[in-house]
PDB file of C-alpha atoms in Angstrom:
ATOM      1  CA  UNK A   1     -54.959 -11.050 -50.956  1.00  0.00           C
ATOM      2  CA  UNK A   2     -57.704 -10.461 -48.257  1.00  0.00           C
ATOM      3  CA  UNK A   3     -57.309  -6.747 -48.341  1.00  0.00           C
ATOM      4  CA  UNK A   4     -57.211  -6.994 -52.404  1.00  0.00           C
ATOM      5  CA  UNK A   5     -60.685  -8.401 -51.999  1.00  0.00           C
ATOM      6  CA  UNK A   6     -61.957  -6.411 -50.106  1.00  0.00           C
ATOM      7  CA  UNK A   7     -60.930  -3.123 -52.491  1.00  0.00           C
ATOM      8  CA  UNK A   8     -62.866  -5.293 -55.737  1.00  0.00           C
ATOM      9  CA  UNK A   9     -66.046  -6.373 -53.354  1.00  0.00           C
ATOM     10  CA  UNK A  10     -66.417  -2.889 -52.751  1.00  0.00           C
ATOM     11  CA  UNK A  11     -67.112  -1.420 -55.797  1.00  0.00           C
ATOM     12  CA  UNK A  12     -68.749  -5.102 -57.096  1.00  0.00           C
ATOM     13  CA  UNK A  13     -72.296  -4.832 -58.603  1.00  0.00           C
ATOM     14  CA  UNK A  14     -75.328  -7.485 -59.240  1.00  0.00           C
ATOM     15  CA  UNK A  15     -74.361  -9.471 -62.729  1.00  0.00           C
ATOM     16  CA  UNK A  16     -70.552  -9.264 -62.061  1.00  0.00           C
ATOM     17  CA  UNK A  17     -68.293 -11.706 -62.980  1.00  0.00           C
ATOM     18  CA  UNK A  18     -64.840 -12.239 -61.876  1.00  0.00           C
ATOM     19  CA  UNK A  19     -62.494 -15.012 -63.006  1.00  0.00           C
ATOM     20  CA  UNK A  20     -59.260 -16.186 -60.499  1.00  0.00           C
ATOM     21  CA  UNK A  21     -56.433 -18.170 -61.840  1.00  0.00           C
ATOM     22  CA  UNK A  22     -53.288 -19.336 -59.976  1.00  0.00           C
ATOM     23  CA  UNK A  23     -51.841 -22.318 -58.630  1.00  0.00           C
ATOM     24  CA  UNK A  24     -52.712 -24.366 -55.504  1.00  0.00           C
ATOM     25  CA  UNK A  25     -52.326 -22.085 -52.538  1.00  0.00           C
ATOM     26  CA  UNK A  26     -51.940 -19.061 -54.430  1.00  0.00           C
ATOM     27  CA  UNK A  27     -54.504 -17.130 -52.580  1.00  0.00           C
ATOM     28  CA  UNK A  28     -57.335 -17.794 -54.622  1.00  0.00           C
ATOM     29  CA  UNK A  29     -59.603 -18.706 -51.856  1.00  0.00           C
ATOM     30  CA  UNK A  30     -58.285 -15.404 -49.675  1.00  0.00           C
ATOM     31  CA  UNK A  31     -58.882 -13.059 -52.520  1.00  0.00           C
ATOM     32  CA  UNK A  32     -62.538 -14.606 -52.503  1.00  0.00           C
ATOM     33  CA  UNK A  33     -62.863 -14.129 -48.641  1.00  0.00           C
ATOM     34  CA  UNK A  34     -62.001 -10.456 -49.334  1.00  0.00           C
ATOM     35  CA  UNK A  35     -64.444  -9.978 -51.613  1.00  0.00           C
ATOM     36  CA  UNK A  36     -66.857 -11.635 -49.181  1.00  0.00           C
ATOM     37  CA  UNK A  37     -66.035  -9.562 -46.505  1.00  0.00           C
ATOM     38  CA  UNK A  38     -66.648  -6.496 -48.772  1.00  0.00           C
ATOM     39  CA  UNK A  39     -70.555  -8.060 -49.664  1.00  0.00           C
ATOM     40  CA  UNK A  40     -70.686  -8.476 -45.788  1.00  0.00           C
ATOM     41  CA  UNK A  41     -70.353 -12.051 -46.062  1.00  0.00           C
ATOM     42  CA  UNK A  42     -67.973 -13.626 -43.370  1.00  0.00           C
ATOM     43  CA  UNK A  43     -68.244 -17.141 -43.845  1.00  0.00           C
ATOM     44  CA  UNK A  44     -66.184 -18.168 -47.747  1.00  0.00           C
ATOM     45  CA  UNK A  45     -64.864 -21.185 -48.096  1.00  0.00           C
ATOM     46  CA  UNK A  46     -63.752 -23.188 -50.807  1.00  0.00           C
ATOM     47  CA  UNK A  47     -66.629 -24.854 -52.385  1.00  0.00           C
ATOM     48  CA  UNK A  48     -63.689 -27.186 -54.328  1.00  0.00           C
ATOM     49  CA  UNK A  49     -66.222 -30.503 -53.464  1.00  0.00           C
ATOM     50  CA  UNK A  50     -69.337 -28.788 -53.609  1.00  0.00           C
ATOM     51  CA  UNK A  51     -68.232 -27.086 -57.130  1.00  0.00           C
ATOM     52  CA  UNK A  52     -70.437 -24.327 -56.332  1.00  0.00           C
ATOM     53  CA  UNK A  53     -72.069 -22.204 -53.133  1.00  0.00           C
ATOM     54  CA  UNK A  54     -74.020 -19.584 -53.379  1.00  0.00           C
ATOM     55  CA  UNK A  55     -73.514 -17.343 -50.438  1.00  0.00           C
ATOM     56  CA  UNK A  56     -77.000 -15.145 -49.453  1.00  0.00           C
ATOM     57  CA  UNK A  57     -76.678 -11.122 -48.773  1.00  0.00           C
ATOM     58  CA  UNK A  58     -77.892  -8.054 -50.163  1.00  0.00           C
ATOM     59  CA  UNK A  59     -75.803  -8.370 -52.926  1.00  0.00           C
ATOM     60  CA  UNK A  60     -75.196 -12.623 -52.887  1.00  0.00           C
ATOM     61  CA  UNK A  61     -71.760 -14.111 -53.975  1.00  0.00           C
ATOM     62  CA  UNK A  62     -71.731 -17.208 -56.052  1.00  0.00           C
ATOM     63  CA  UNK A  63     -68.234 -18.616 -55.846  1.00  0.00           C
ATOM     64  CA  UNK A  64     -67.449 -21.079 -58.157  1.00  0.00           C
ATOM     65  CA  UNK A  65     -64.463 -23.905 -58.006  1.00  0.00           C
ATOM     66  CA  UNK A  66     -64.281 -24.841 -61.409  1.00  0.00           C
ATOM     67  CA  UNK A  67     -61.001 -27.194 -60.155  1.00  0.00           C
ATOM     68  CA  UNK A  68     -62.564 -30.265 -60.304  1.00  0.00           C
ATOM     69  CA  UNK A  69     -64.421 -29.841 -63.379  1.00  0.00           C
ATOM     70  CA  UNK A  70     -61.379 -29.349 -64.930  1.00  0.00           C
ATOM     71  CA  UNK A  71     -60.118 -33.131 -64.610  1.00  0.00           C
ATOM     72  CA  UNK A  72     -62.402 -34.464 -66.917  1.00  0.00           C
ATOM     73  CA  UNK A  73     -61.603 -32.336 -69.601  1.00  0.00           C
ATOM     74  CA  UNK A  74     -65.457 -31.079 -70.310  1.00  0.00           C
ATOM     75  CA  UNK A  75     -65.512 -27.993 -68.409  1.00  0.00           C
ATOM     76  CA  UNK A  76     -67.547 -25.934 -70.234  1.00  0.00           C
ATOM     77  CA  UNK A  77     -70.421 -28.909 -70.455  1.00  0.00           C
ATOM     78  CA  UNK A  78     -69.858 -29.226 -66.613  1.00  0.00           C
ATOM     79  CA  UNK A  79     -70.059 -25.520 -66.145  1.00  0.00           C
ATOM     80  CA  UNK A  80     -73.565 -25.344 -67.924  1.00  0.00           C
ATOM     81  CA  UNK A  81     -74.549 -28.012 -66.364  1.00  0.00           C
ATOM     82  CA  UNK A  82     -74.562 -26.078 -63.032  1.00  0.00           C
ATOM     83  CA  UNK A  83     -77.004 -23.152 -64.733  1.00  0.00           C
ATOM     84  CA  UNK A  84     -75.306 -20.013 -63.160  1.00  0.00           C
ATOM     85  CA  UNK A  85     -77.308 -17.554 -66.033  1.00  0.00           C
ATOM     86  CA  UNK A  86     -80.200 -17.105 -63.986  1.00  0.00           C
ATOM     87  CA  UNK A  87     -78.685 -16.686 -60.438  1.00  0.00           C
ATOM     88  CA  UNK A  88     -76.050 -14.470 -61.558  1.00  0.00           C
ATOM     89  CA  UNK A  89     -77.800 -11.878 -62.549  1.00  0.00           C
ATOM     90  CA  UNK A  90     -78.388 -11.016 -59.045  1.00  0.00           C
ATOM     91  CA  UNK A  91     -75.018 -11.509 -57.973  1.00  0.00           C
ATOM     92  CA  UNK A  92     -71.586 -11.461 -57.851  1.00  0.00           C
ATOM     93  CA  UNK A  93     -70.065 -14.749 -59.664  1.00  0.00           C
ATOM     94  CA  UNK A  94     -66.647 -15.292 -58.824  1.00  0.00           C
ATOM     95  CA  UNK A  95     -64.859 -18.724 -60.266  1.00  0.00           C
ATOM     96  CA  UNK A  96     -61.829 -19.833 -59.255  1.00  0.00           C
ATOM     97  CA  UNK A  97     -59.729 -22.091 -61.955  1.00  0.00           C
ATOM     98  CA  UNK A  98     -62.079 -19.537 -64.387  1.00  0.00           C
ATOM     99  CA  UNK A  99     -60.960 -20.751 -68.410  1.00  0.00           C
ATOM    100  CA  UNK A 100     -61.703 -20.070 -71.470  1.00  0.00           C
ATOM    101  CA  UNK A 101     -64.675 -22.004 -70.675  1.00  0.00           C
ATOM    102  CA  UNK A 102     -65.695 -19.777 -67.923  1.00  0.00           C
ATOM    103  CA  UNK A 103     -65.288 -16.889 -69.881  1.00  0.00           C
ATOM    104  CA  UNK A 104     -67.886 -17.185 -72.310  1.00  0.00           C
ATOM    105  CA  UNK A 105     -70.248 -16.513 -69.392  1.00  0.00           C
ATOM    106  CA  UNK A 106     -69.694 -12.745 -70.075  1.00  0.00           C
ATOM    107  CA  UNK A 107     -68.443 -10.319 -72.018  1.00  0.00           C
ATOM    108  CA  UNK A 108     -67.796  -8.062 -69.090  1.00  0.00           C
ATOM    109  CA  UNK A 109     -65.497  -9.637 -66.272  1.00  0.00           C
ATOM    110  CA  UNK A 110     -62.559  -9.015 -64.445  1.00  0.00           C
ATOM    111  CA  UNK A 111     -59.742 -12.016 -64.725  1.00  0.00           C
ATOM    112  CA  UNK A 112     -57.444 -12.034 -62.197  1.00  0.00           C
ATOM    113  CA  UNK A 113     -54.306 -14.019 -62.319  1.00  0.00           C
ATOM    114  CA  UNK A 114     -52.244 -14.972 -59.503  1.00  0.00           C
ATOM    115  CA  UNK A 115     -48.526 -16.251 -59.555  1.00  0.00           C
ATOM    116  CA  UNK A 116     -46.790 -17.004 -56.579  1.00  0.00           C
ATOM    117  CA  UNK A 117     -43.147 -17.987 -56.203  1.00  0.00           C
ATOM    118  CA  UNK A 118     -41.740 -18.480 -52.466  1.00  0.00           C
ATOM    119  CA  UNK A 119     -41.416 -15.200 -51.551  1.00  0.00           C
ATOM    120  CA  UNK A 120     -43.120 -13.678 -54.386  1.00  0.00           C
ATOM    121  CA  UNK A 121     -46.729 -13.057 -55.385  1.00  0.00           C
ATOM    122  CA  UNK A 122     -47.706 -10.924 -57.958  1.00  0.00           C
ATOM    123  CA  UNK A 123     -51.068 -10.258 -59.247  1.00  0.00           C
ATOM    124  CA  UNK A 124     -52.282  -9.599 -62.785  1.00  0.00           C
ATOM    125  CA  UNK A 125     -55.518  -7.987 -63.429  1.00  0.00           C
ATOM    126  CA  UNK A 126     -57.483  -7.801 -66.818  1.00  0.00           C
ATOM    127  CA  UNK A 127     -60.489  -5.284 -67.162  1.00  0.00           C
ATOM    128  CA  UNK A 128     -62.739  -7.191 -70.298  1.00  0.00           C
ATOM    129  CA  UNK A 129     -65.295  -4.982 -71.381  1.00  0.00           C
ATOM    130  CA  UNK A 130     -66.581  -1.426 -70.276  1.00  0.00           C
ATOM    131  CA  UNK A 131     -67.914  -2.238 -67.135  1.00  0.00           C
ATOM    132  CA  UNK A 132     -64.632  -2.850 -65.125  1.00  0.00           C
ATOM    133  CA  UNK A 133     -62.426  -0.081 -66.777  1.00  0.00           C
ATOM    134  CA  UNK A 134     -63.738   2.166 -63.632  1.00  0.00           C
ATOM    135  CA  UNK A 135     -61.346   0.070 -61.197  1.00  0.00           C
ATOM    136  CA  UNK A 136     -59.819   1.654 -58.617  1.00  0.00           C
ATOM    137  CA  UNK A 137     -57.082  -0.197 -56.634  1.00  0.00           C
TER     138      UNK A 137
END
């Protein structure tokens, strides 16, 4: 998942948005490292109590774990309420848990879905819009 990461943080640009879905342990967090890594950002963690950190580089990540918004059943009001339009502009927004209500943010994004059995994880990944048809894995 790392190394996955790493191959989308390279060829990430200011404004982008990427949305991660999977269950707990999935390698959500990993993937996001990856990416990190990539931005030359070594220090990713999951922001699940903070909701949101915004990590500071040439290129800055916001990463986004929309978990715990989730329980309440008002994401979307929750995810406003955290005003990402401005900030993102400059970055790379990736949201973990990313909905229908995440979404809406853009109408370019990458969603990225990760199921994991035992021994088994396999990866899904959805180009939405122009921008991320260029992909190269």
């Amino acid at each position: 998942m790392h190394a996955l990461g790493k191959r989308i943080g390279a060829q990430c640009v200011a404004g982008d948005l990427i949305l991660l879905n999977g269950p707990l342990g999935a390698g959500k967090t990993v993937l996001v490292q990856g990416i990190g890594d990539a931005l030359g950002i070594g220090d990713v963690t999951s922001p699940t109590f903070v909701i949101s950190r915004i990590h500071k580089a040439p290129l800055p990540l916001i990463h986004v774990d929309a978990y715990r918004l989730l329980e309440g059943g008002k994401a979307a009001l929750y995810l406003d309420d955290l005003d990402l339009d401005s900030p993102r502009e400059g970055a790379v927004t990736v949201i973990e848990w990313g909905g229908a209500e995440s979404a809406r943010l853009s109408e370019e994004r990458l969603e990225i879905v990760i199921d994991r059995t035992e021994e088994i994880r396999e990866v899904t990944i959805t180009p939405v819009g122009t921008r991320w048809q260029v992909l190269k894995l």
